[in-house]
């Protein structure tokens, strides 16, 4: 298979190059622009039966004129004392001008603006904190788009630009902004900024590392050009998939970061491994044509197998329930497939065309007749000599080295196994972001839940919520929700101001008249009096719930579960909401809670599917289930240790008024999938060389030579991969920095500990144990029909070939890859 590919590349290089050019041109003309198709709207990515999806649907059905999905909260504060009447007048004037601005720009999607003058909710928007009474007032701008959508980000950009250009406020009066829409805007802005900085840093690091590794500019240019083209082609292929109607493929904004980082890391590794084998074959005395053919033939199978583990591992994400994950994994897998094809076709063409010039300013490797090949390999560079010494130590003291490594890793793995996931959106942002600054001001005067109240929606075909029976049911449910400790207040049909109404017997005439006016307004706000479908008239009710804590915090998420349980209990037979058909929850807290639910389930599913998928590939390649199980164990151990170190590092760096909430949920998820896949990638590259060498020298000596010959190149590959992931540390989101650190550390552990020490030490130990068992097993007496297979071996039936149990059976790889490893 790969010998055919080698002949194609060498004899028809122009045809291959033209084919790449035609494909790239067609993709350029027909694939849509990446920025036009990217999405980042969490609510739309959840399964349809999740509470936030149901809540959003009930909001749009029952309150179509009110169906805002996110809010911009304008906070006007006078830090030195209560707001004066003139301050409130200025706020009212500025909000009126902003309303005019929003009417002129309908694309902003402003549904309504609530101020301190708004009926029902207005009085609740002036701060009542005992420590700072009346020193802040809120104006809430409700938007149609959900808080993480691209439309909302663009709208908030326009709003912030308008606010920055407005006249200065009176002295002592300050305005800040927050709210779920601003949180989503800051997250998306930071993500886009991170994409740019990470891409630039990734390319710079790859160039620097390649120049350090090769010290030859042209040789360093080959992987860079190959993978740069594969990144462009991959993005166009992925974008084109969104145009296929029956596929319903989606592209997520943050996918670009992972695509660039993984392709420049793994794709460069593929090129490096090919180039390293090419140099090695030149050093053995082969001609350039023979060396290139041998490099493609011998390395092609290993590269396909190693890339296959990553592609399968990431492809398993397609079985996730959360659409963001379901499409991100396959998108990266598609990119890796393109990078592998480029490494096996474009890189060899450049090697062929540039001939000996690629090694400038140094001479091409060559073999001096009469010298030992291994001694020449040792003398190539200090790195080659270093890895020969490492290989010597590993095969000499395998048990001792294995125990020392495990003792060092196990405590860190224990810490990693006990980490908790953090879903707070505010914790993901830098402290100077507008939404974080605004949230800190709101905390001083209001329940921080006012950043984004949760709305509960109840649909009942039996109850008319404007009838006395319906009002009584809402009154009882409101009482149950208020009793939940984390709930600061509940605003509903029966208490629209967020506090229990005064009993009728205690009301004055003026209060009764005010109640009549309030009731009409409250009915339209909290009951579906103008639904999209007349069948829902008065059968959907709304309850606004404000938590005492950050809407994105674990405390609020736990409180939301209590709210949902109270509503579900109230809908059971004999309870006030008996006959309820749908219960939904809308708002940022509900979206984050559903995110936690779906990602937790997906993470458990992926632990099983990715592990089994990678393990199946290993067994198919090596036909040694025990060794394959150990390979999986070492990578999982490295994953847990990396997670543990990341937890310790970022916890020690955490300086905030908020307590440490744990690593972002994306860290553990993507670290496991990528590290297990990439870790086995390097293991396969090693084991493929072990198989090749043990055919000539046996397992122990073959392992030593494999570690020595692949140590330099795999360590270089690992440094490049770790460097590309480390580029994510320049990101503006805390989650990206945590992922970058964890992935970079994990790759380094795998490159310099798992692959060159834990894996070969185990292989050598198993070989020695098998040898000891064979040596202590008594040989049976010779009988007719039996023959000696070889000196010192057991006798076997004549005509039956003896299975060499000391070998890794390269024919297993042959059958899977179509590659024959010859002596």
PDB file of C-alpha atoms in Angstrom, residues 271-535:
ATOM      1  CA  UNK A 271       6.106  15.380   8.951  1.00  0.00           C
ATOM      2  CA  UNK A 272       8.908  15.201  11.500  1.00  0.00           C
ATOM      3  CA  UNK A 273       8.640  11.444  11.821  1.00  0.00           C
ATOM      4  CA  UNK A 274       8.804  11.051   8.046  1.00  0.00           C
ATOM      5  CA  UNK A 275      11.785  13.404   7.754  1.00  0.00           C
ATOM      6  CA  UNK A 276      13.575  11.677  10.628  1.00  0.00           C
ATOM      7  CA  UNK A 277      13.272   8.292   8.925  1.00  0.00           C
ATOM      8  CA  UNK A 278      14.440   9.850   5.639  1.00  0.00           C
ATOM      9  CA  UNK A 279      17.560  11.200   7.354  1.00  0.00           C
ATOM     10  CA  UNK A 280      18.140   7.864   9.068  1.00  0.00           C
ATOM     11  CA  UNK A 281      17.968   5.990   5.751  1.00  0.00           C
ATOM     12  CA  UNK A 282      20.406   8.480   4.187  1.00  0.00           C
ATOM     13  CA  UNK A 283      22.744   7.859   7.106  1.00  0.00           C
ATOM     14  CA  UNK A 284      22.538   4.112   6.371  1.00  0.00           C
ATOM     15  CA  UNK A 285      24.006   4.772   2.915  1.00  0.00           C
ATOM     16  CA  UNK A 286      20.861   4.746   0.734  1.00  0.00           C
ATOM     17  CA  UNK A 287      20.418   7.087  -2.210  1.00  0.00           C
ATOM     18  CA  UNK A 288      17.950   9.957  -1.853  1.00  0.00           C
ATOM     19  CA  UNK A 289      15.294   8.180  -3.940  1.00  0.00           C
ATOM     20  CA  UNK A 290      15.698   4.903  -2.045  1.00  0.00           C
ATOM     21  CA  UNK A 291      15.760   6.694   1.311  1.00  0.00           C
ATOM     22  CA  UNK A 292      12.533   8.558   0.538  1.00  0.00           C
ATOM     23  CA  UNK A 293      10.824   5.394  -0.710  1.00  0.00           C
ATOM     24  CA  UNK A 294      11.917   3.462   2.388  1.00  0.00           C
ATOM     25  CA  UNK A 295      10.822   6.288   4.692  1.00  0.00           C
ATOM     26  CA  UNK A 296       7.301   6.419   3.208  1.00  0.00           C
ATOM     27  CA  UNK A 297       7.040   2.613   3.138  1.00  0.00           C
ATOM     28  CA  UNK A 298       8.220   2.025   6.696  1.00  0.00           C
ATOM     29  CA  UNK A 299       6.723   5.085   8.409  1.00  0.00           C
ATOM     30  CA  UNK A 300       3.448   5.296   6.487  1.00  0.00           C
ATOM     31  CA  UNK A 301       1.798   2.447   8.339  1.00  0.00           C
ATOM     32  CA  UNK A 302       2.882   3.749  11.738  1.00  0.00           C
ATOM     33  CA  UNK A 303       1.663   7.248  10.902  1.00  0.00           C
ATOM     34  CA  UNK A 304      -1.694   5.968   9.705  1.00  0.00           C
ATOM     35  CA  UNK A 305      -2.087   3.850  12.823  1.00  0.00           C
ATOM     36  CA  UNK A 306      -1.066   6.667  15.176  1.00  0.00           C
ATOM     37  CA  UNK A 307      -3.294   9.178  13.384  1.00  0.00           C
ATOM     38  CA  UNK A 308      -6.074   6.583  13.443  1.00  0.00           C
ATOM     39  CA  UNK A 309      -6.122   6.512  17.235  1.00  0.00           C
ATOM     40  CA  UNK A 310      -6.487  10.296  17.410  1.00  0.00           C
ATOM     41  CA  UNK A 311      -9.107  10.356  14.655  1.00  0.00           C
ATOM     42  CA  UNK A 312     -11.122   7.551  16.249  1.00  0.00           C
ATOM     43  CA  UNK A 313     -10.779   9.071  19.723  1.00  0.00           C
ATOM     44  CA  UNK A 314     -12.002  12.482  18.592  1.00  0.00           C
ATOM     45  CA  UNK A 315     -14.566  10.917  16.271  1.00  0.00           C
ATOM     46  CA  UNK A 316     -16.169   9.228  19.281  1.00  0.00           C
ATOM     47  CA  UNK A 317     -17.312  12.678  20.385  1.00  0.00           C
ATOM     48  CA  UNK A 318     -19.947  12.413  17.668  1.00  0.00           C
ATOM     49  CA  UNK A 319     -21.931  10.249  20.087  1.00  0.00           C
ATOM     50  CA  UNK A 320     -22.208  13.122  22.591  1.00  0.00           C
ATOM     51  CA  UNK A 321     -25.615  14.598  23.371  1.00  0.00           C
ATOM     52  CA  UNK A 322     -24.313  18.183  23.510  1.00  0.00           C
ATOM     53  CA  UNK A 323     -24.045  19.486  19.950  1.00  0.00           C
ATOM     54  CA  UNK A 324     -21.031  21.680  20.740  1.00  0.00           C
ATOM     55  CA  UNK A 325     -19.000  18.601  21.598  1.00  0.00           C
ATOM     56  CA  UNK A 326     -20.658  16.343  19.023  1.00  0.00           C
ATOM     57  CA  UNK A 327     -19.424  18.496  16.129  1.00  0.00           C
ATOM     58  CA  UNK A 328     -16.112  19.771  17.543  1.00  0.00           C
ATOM     59  CA  UNK A 329     -14.525  16.308  17.828  1.00  0.00           C
ATOM     60  CA  UNK A 330     -15.326  15.141  14.276  1.00  0.00           C
ATOM     61  CA  UNK A 331     -14.229  18.532  12.892  1.00  0.00           C
ATOM     62  CA  UNK A 332     -10.759  18.075  14.398  1.00  0.00           C
ATOM     63  CA  UNK A 333     -10.713  14.440  13.223  1.00  0.00           C
ATOM     64  CA  UNK A 334     -11.414  15.619   9.658  1.00  0.00           C
ATOM     65  CA  UNK A 335      -8.577  18.109   9.946  1.00  0.00           C
ATOM     66  CA  UNK A 336      -6.168  15.404  11.122  1.00  0.00           C
ATOM     67  CA  UNK A 337      -7.123  13.210   8.171  1.00  0.00           C
ATOM     68  CA  UNK A 338      -6.249  16.046   5.793  1.00  0.00           C
ATOM     69  CA  UNK A 339      -2.984  16.683   7.684  1.00  0.00           C
ATOM     70  CA  UNK A 340      -2.024  12.996   7.433  1.00  0.00           C
ATOM     71  CA  UNK A 341      -2.631  12.978   3.664  1.00  0.00           C
ATOM     72  CA  UNK A 342      -0.581  16.153   3.307  1.00  0.00           C
ATOM     73  CA  UNK A 343       2.282  14.707   5.376  1.00  0.00           C
ATOM     74  CA  UNK A 344       2.408  11.555   3.190  1.00  0.00           C
ATOM     75  CA  UNK A 345       2.132  13.377  -0.159  1.00  0.00           C
ATOM     76  CA  UNK A 346       3.143  17.048  -0.064  1.00  0.00           C
ATOM     77  CA  UNK A 347       6.056  16.708   2.378  1.00  0.00           C
ATOM     78  CA  UNK A 348       7.743  13.915   0.327  1.00  0.00           C
ATOM     79  CA  UNK A 349       7.397  16.005  -2.845  1.00  0.00           C
ATOM     80  CA  UNK A 350       9.203  18.915  -1.179  1.00  0.00           C
ATOM     81  CA  UNK A 351      11.899  16.530   0.094  1.00  0.00           C
ATOM     82  CA  UNK A 352      12.354  15.183  -3.423  1.00  0.00           C
ATOM     83  CA  UNK A 353      12.466  18.559  -5.169  1.00  0.00           C
ATOM     84  CA  UNK A 354      14.797  20.294  -2.727  1.00  0.00           C
ATOM     85  CA  UNK A 355      17.214  17.323  -2.702  1.00  0.00           C
ATOM     86  CA  UNK A 356      20.377  17.963  -0.647  1.00  0.00           C
ATOM     87  CA  UNK A 357      19.667  21.692  -0.328  1.00  0.00           C
ATOM     88  CA  UNK A 358      17.193  21.065   2.477  1.00  0.00           C
ATOM     89  CA  UNK A 359      20.076  20.350   4.883  1.00  0.00           C
ATOM     90  CA  UNK A 360      21.802  23.678   4.215  1.00  0.00           C
ATOM     91  CA  UNK A 361      23.968  25.026   5.838  1.00  0.00           C
ATOM     92  CA  UNK A 362      24.921  21.471   6.908  1.00  0.00           C
ATOM     93  CA  UNK A 363      25.829  18.443   4.834  1.00  0.00           C
ATOM     94  CA  UNK A 364      23.296  15.656   4.223  1.00  0.00           C
ATOM     95  CA  UNK A 365      23.628  12.599   6.516  1.00  0.00           C
ATOM     96  CA  UNK A 366      25.733   9.842   4.966  1.00  0.00           C
ATOM     97  CA  UNK A 367      27.190   6.476   5.880  1.00  0.00           C
ATOM     98  CA  UNK A 368      30.915   5.879   5.912  1.00  0.00           C
ATOM     99  CA  UNK A 369      31.702   2.366   4.654  1.00  0.00           C
ATOM    100  CA  UNK A 370      33.119   0.128   7.342  1.00  0.00           C
ATOM    101  CA  UNK A 371      31.682   2.062  10.309  1.00  0.00           C
ATOM    102  CA  UNK A 372      29.031   0.604  12.629  1.00  0.00           C
ATOM    103  CA  UNK A 373      25.586   2.104  11.946  1.00  0.00           C
ATOM    104  CA  UNK A 374      24.688   2.337  15.652  1.00  0.00           C
ATOM    105  CA  UNK A 375      27.917   4.143  16.485  1.00  0.00           C
ATOM    106  CA  UNK A 376      27.207   6.582  13.662  1.00  0.00           C
ATOM    107  CA  UNK A 377      23.698   7.157  15.040  1.00  0.00           C
ATOM    108  CA  UNK A 378      25.110   7.851  18.509  1.00  0.00           C
ATOM    109  CA  UNK A 379      27.536  10.395  17.126  1.00  0.00           C
ATOM    110  CA  UNK A 380      24.978  12.327  15.053  1.00  0.00           C
ATOM    111  CA  UNK A 381      24.159  14.736  17.910  1.00  0.00           C
ATOM    112  CA  UNK A 382      24.061  15.009  21.673  1.00  0.00           C
ATOM    113  CA  UNK A 383      20.342  14.181  21.537  1.00  0.00           C
ATOM    114  CA  UNK A 384      21.007  10.866  19.822  1.00  0.00           C
ATOM    115  CA  UNK A 385      23.649   9.972  22.382  1.00  0.00           C
ATOM    116  CA  UNK A 386      21.285  10.952  25.226  1.00  0.00           C
ATOM    117  CA  UNK A 387      18.504   8.652  24.035  1.00  0.00           C
ATOM    118  CA  UNK A 388      20.889   5.749  23.601  1.00  0.00           C
ATOM    119  CA  UNK A 389      21.893   6.175  27.261  1.00  0.00           C
ATOM    120  CA  UNK A 390      18.229   6.348  28.313  1.00  0.00           C
ATOM    121  CA  UNK A 391      17.498   3.172  26.355  1.00  0.00           C
ATOM    122  CA  UNK A 392      20.430   1.415  27.988  1.00  0.00           C
ATOM    123  CA  UNK A 393      19.176   2.326  31.476  1.00  0.00           C
ATOM    124  CA  UNK A 394      15.587   1.265  30.756  1.00  0.00           C
ATOM    125  CA  UNK A 395      16.497  -2.227  29.513  1.00  0.00           C
ATOM    126  CA  UNK A 396      19.054  -2.677  32.306  1.00  0.00           C
ATOM    127  CA  UNK A 397      16.893  -1.605  35.291  1.00  0.00           C
ATOM    128  CA  UNK A 398      13.269  -1.836  34.074  1.00  0.00           C
ATOM    129  CA  UNK A 399      11.645  -2.789  37.395  1.00  0.00           C
ATOM    130  CA  UNK A 400      13.439  -0.126  39.466  1.00  0.00           C
ATOM    131  CA  UNK A 401      12.668   2.637  36.980  1.00  0.00           C
ATOM    132  CA  UNK A 402       9.041   1.526  36.703  1.00  0.00           C
ATOM    133  CA  UNK A 403       8.519   1.639  40.484  1.00  0.00           C
ATOM    134  CA  UNK A 404      10.146   5.088  40.835  1.00  0.00           C
ATOM    135  CA  UNK A 405       7.945   6.560  38.099  1.00  0.00           C
ATOM    136  CA  UNK A 406       4.747   5.097  39.526  1.00  0.00           C
ATOM    137  CA  UNK A 407       5.562   6.358  43.038  1.00  0.00           C
ATOM    138  CA  UNK A 408       6.024   9.877  41.606  1.00  0.00           C
ATOM    139  CA  UNK A 409       2.849   9.851  39.512  1.00  0.00           C
ATOM    140  CA  UNK A 410       0.295   8.136  41.748  1.00  0.00           C
ATOM    141  CA  UNK A 411      -0.082  10.969  44.362  1.00  0.00           C
ATOM    142  CA  UNK A 412      -0.646  13.505  41.570  1.00  0.00           C
ATOM    143  CA  UNK A 413      -3.122  11.152  39.915  1.00  0.00           C
ATOM    144  CA  UNK A 414      -4.999  10.922  43.233  1.00  0.00           C
ATOM    145  CA  UNK A 415      -5.358  14.718  43.279  1.00  0.00           C
ATOM    146  CA  UNK A 416      -6.510  14.656  39.654  1.00  0.00           C
ATOM    147  CA  UNK A 417      -9.167  12.044  40.395  1.00  0.00           C
ATOM    148  CA  UNK A 418     -10.651  14.300  43.091  1.00  0.00           C
ATOM    149  CA  UNK A 419     -10.908  17.506  41.046  1.00  0.00           C
ATOM    150  CA  UNK A 420     -14.305  19.135  40.629  1.00  0.00           C
ATOM    151  CA  UNK A 421     -15.607  20.904  37.532  1.00  0.00           C
ATOM    152  CA  UNK A 422     -16.439  24.608  37.567  1.00  0.00           C
ATOM    153  CA  UNK A 423     -19.283  25.935  35.394  1.00  0.00           C
ATOM    154  CA  UNK A 424     -19.155  29.593  36.426  1.00  0.00           C
ATOM    155  CA  UNK A 425     -19.081  31.870  33.392  1.00  0.00           C
ATOM    156  CA  UNK A 426     -17.808  34.849  35.393  1.00  0.00           C
ATOM    157  CA  UNK A 427     -14.875  32.785  36.697  1.00  0.00           C
ATOM    158  CA  UNK A 428     -13.795  32.238  33.086  1.00  0.00           C
ATOM    159  CA  UNK A 429     -13.281  35.976  32.524  1.00  0.00           C
ATOM    160  CA  UNK A 430     -10.472  38.310  33.544  1.00  0.00           C
ATOM    161  CA  UNK A 431     -11.365  40.667  36.449  1.00  0.00           C
ATOM    162  CA  UNK A 432     -11.196  43.760  34.221  1.00  0.00           C
ATOM    163  CA  UNK A 433     -13.948  42.637  31.830  1.00  0.00           C
ATOM    164  CA  UNK A 434     -17.080  44.895  31.867  1.00  0.00           C
ATOM    165  CA  UNK A 435     -19.437  42.125  33.007  1.00  0.00           C
ATOM    166  CA  UNK A 436     -17.204  41.185  35.953  1.00  0.00           C
ATOM    167  CA  UNK A 437     -16.753  44.820  37.026  1.00  0.00           C
ATOM    168  CA  UNK A 438     -20.504  45.374  36.780  1.00  0.00           C
ATOM    169  CA  UNK A 439     -21.268  42.203  38.748  1.00  0.00           C
ATOM    170  CA  UNK A 440     -19.009  43.335  41.599  1.00  0.00           C
ATOM    171  CA  UNK A 441     -20.953  46.644  41.791  1.00  0.00           C
ATOM    172  CA  UNK A 442     -24.340  44.894  41.733  1.00  0.00           C
ATOM    173  CA  UNK A 443     -23.261  42.654  44.632  1.00  0.00           C
ATOM    174  CA  UNK A 444     -22.986  45.725  46.860  1.00  0.00           C
ATOM    175  CA  UNK A 445     -26.613  46.756  46.422  1.00  0.00           C
ATOM    176  CA  UNK A 446     -28.664  43.820  45.177  1.00  0.00           C
ATOM    177  CA  UNK A 447     -28.887  40.079  45.287  1.00  0.00           C
ATOM    178  CA  UNK A 448     -26.311  39.141  42.681  1.00  0.00           C
ATOM    179  CA  UNK A 449     -28.968  36.949  41.079  1.00  0.00           C
ATOM    180  CA  UNK A 450     -30.409  40.131  39.556  1.00  0.00           C
ATOM    181  CA  UNK A 451     -27.647  39.754  36.951  1.00  0.00           C
ATOM    182  CA  UNK A 452     -29.839  37.145  35.313  1.00  0.00           C
ATOM    183  CA  UNK A 453     -33.022  36.030  37.115  1.00  0.00           C
ATOM    184  CA  UNK A 454     -34.348  32.571  36.345  1.00  0.00           C
ATOM    185  CA  UNK A 455     -37.824  32.353  34.863  1.00  0.00           C
ATOM    186  CA  UNK A 456     -39.904  29.232  35.513  1.00  0.00           C
ATOM    187  CA  UNK A 457     -42.740  28.476  33.101  1.00  0.00           C
ATOM    188  CA  UNK A 458     -45.655  26.163  33.794  1.00  0.00           C
ATOM    189  CA  UNK A 459     -48.113  25.013  31.137  1.00  0.00           C
ATOM    190  CA  UNK A 460     -51.367  23.430  32.263  1.00  0.00           C
ATOM    191  CA  UNK A 461     -54.230  22.496  29.969  1.00  0.00           C
ATOM    192  CA  UNK A 462     -56.528  22.206  32.998  1.00  0.00           C
ATOM    193  CA  UNK A 463     -55.825  25.404  34.950  1.00  0.00           C
ATOM    194  CA  UNK A 464     -56.807  28.895  33.875  1.00  0.00           C
ATOM    195  CA  UNK A 465     -54.191  30.847  35.819  1.00  0.00           C
ATOM    196  CA  UNK A 466     -56.323  34.017  35.886  1.00  0.00           C
ATOM    197  CA  UNK A 467     -59.155  32.164  37.637  1.00  0.00           C
ATOM    198  CA  UNK A 468     -59.329  32.029  41.419  1.00  0.00           C
ATOM    199  CA  UNK A 469     -58.265  28.373  41.410  1.00  0.00           C
ATOM    200  CA  UNK A 470     -55.274  29.238  39.207  1.00  0.00           C
ATOM    201  CA  UNK A 471     -54.272  32.170  41.423  1.00  0.00           C
ATOM    202  CA  UNK A 472     -54.481  30.009  44.511  1.00  0.00           C
ATOM    203  CA  UNK A 473     -52.234  27.415  42.890  1.00  0.00           C
ATOM    204  CA  UNK A 474     -49.665  30.077  41.978  1.00  0.00           C
ATOM    205  CA  UNK A 475     -49.832  31.517  45.493  1.00  0.00           C
ATOM    206  CA  UNK A 476     -49.001  28.121  47.019  1.00  0.00           C
ATOM    207  CA  UNK A 477     -46.199  27.388  44.553  1.00  0.00           C
ATOM    208  CA  UNK A 478     -44.712  30.840  45.151  1.00  0.00           C
ATOM    209  CA  UNK A 479     -44.723  30.155  48.905  1.00  0.00           C
ATOM    210  CA  UNK A 480     -42.863  26.876  48.369  1.00  0.00           C
ATOM    211  CA  UNK A 481     -40.234  28.518  46.175  1.00  0.00           C
ATOM    212  CA  UNK A 482     -39.647  31.380  48.620  1.00  0.00           C
ATOM    213  CA  UNK A 483     -38.967  28.785  51.324  1.00  0.00           C
ATOM    214  CA  UNK A 484     -35.867  27.564  49.460  1.00  0.00           C
ATOM    215  CA  UNK A 485     -32.884  29.128  51.321  1.00  0.00           C
ATOM    216  CA  UNK A 486     -30.887  30.190  48.251  1.00  0.00           C
ATOM    217  CA  UNK A 487     -33.874  32.069  46.763  1.00  0.00           C
ATOM    218  CA  UNK A 488     -33.755  35.807  47.483  1.00  0.00           C
ATOM    219  CA  UNK A 489     -37.221  36.559  46.093  1.00  0.00           C
ATOM    220  CA  UNK A 490     -39.900  35.263  43.763  1.00  0.00           C
ATOM    221  CA  UNK A 491     -41.943  37.539  41.515  1.00  0.00           C
ATOM    222  CA  UNK A 492     -45.157  35.955  40.285  1.00  0.00           C
ATOM    223  CA  UNK A 493     -48.806  36.693  39.495  1.00  0.00           C
ATOM    224  CA  UNK A 494     -49.704  36.759  43.192  1.00  0.00           C
ATOM    225  CA  UNK A 495     -46.708  38.793  44.377  1.00  0.00           C
ATOM    226  CA  UNK A 496     -45.455  40.793  41.371  1.00  0.00           C
ATOM    227  CA  UNK A 497     -43.323  43.053  43.597  1.00  0.00           C
ATOM    228  CA  UNK A 498     -41.399  40.114  45.012  1.00  0.00           C
ATOM    229  CA  UNK A 499     -42.996  40.249  48.467  1.00  0.00           C
ATOM    230  CA  UNK A 500     -46.264  38.836  49.857  1.00  0.00           C
ATOM    231  CA  UNK A 501     -49.219  41.214  49.326  1.00  0.00           C
ATOM    232  CA  UNK A 502     -50.910  42.981  52.224  1.00  0.00           C
ATOM    233  CA  UNK A 503     -54.063  41.078  53.321  1.00  0.00           C
ATOM    234  CA  UNK A 504     -57.278  42.631  51.937  1.00  0.00           C
ATOM    235  CA  UNK A 505     -58.573  43.436  55.419  1.00  0.00           C
ATOM    236  CA  UNK A 506     -55.546  45.625  56.159  1.00  0.00           C
ATOM    237  CA  UNK A 507     -55.532  47.616  52.921  1.00  0.00           C
ATOM    238  CA  UNK A 508     -56.554  51.242  52.677  1.00  0.00           C
ATOM    239  CA  UNK A 509     -58.788  52.501  49.887  1.00  0.00           C
ATOM    240  CA  UNK A 510     -55.787  53.919  48.032  1.00  0.00           C
ATOM    241  CA  UNK A 511     -53.952  50.581  48.343  1.00  0.00           C
ATOM    242  CA  UNK A 512     -56.959  48.724  46.985  1.00  0.00           C
ATOM    243  CA  UNK A 513     -57.154  51.016  43.955  1.00  0.00           C
ATOM    244  CA  UNK A 514     -53.407  50.619  43.390  1.00  0.00           C
ATOM    245  CA  UNK A 515     -53.788  46.834  43.600  1.00  0.00           C
ATOM    246  CA  UNK A 516     -56.469  46.863  40.918  1.00  0.00           C
ATOM    247  CA  UNK A 517     -54.121  48.730  38.564  1.00  0.00           C
ATOM    248  CA  UNK A 518     -51.187  46.488  39.514  1.00  0.00           C
ATOM    249  CA  UNK A 519     -53.238  43.357  38.948  1.00  0.00           C
ATOM    250  CA  UNK A 520     -53.961  44.244  35.324  1.00  0.00           C
ATOM    251  CA  UNK A 521     -50.281  44.838  34.637  1.00  0.00           C
ATOM    252  CA  UNK A 522     -49.222  41.691  36.542  1.00  0.00           C
ATOM    253  CA  UNK A 523     -51.677  39.536  34.599  1.00  0.00           C
ATOM    254  CA  UNK A 524     -50.087  40.456  31.287  1.00  0.00           C
ATOM    255  CA  UNK A 525     -46.569  39.924  32.649  1.00  0.00           C
ATOM    256  CA  UNK A 526     -47.062  36.617  34.442  1.00  0.00           C
ATOM    257  CA  UNK A 527     -49.872  34.893  32.507  1.00  0.00           C
ATOM    258  CA  UNK A 528     -50.111  34.151  28.785  1.00  0.00           C
ATOM    259  CA  UNK A 529     -52.802  36.745  28.028  1.00  0.00           C
ATOM    260  CA  UNK A 530     -51.462  37.281  24.488  1.00  0.00           C
ATOM    261  CA  UNK A 531     -49.981  33.940  23.449  1.00  0.00           C
ATOM    262  CA  UNK A 532     -48.765  32.994  19.991  1.00  0.00           C
ATOM    263  CA  UNK A 533     -51.409  30.233  19.905  1.00  0.00           C
ATOM    264  CA  UNK A 534     -54.899  30.942  21.264  1.00  0.00           C
ATOM    265  CA  UNK A 535     -55.009  27.426  22.720  1.00  0.00           C
TER     266      UNK A 535
END
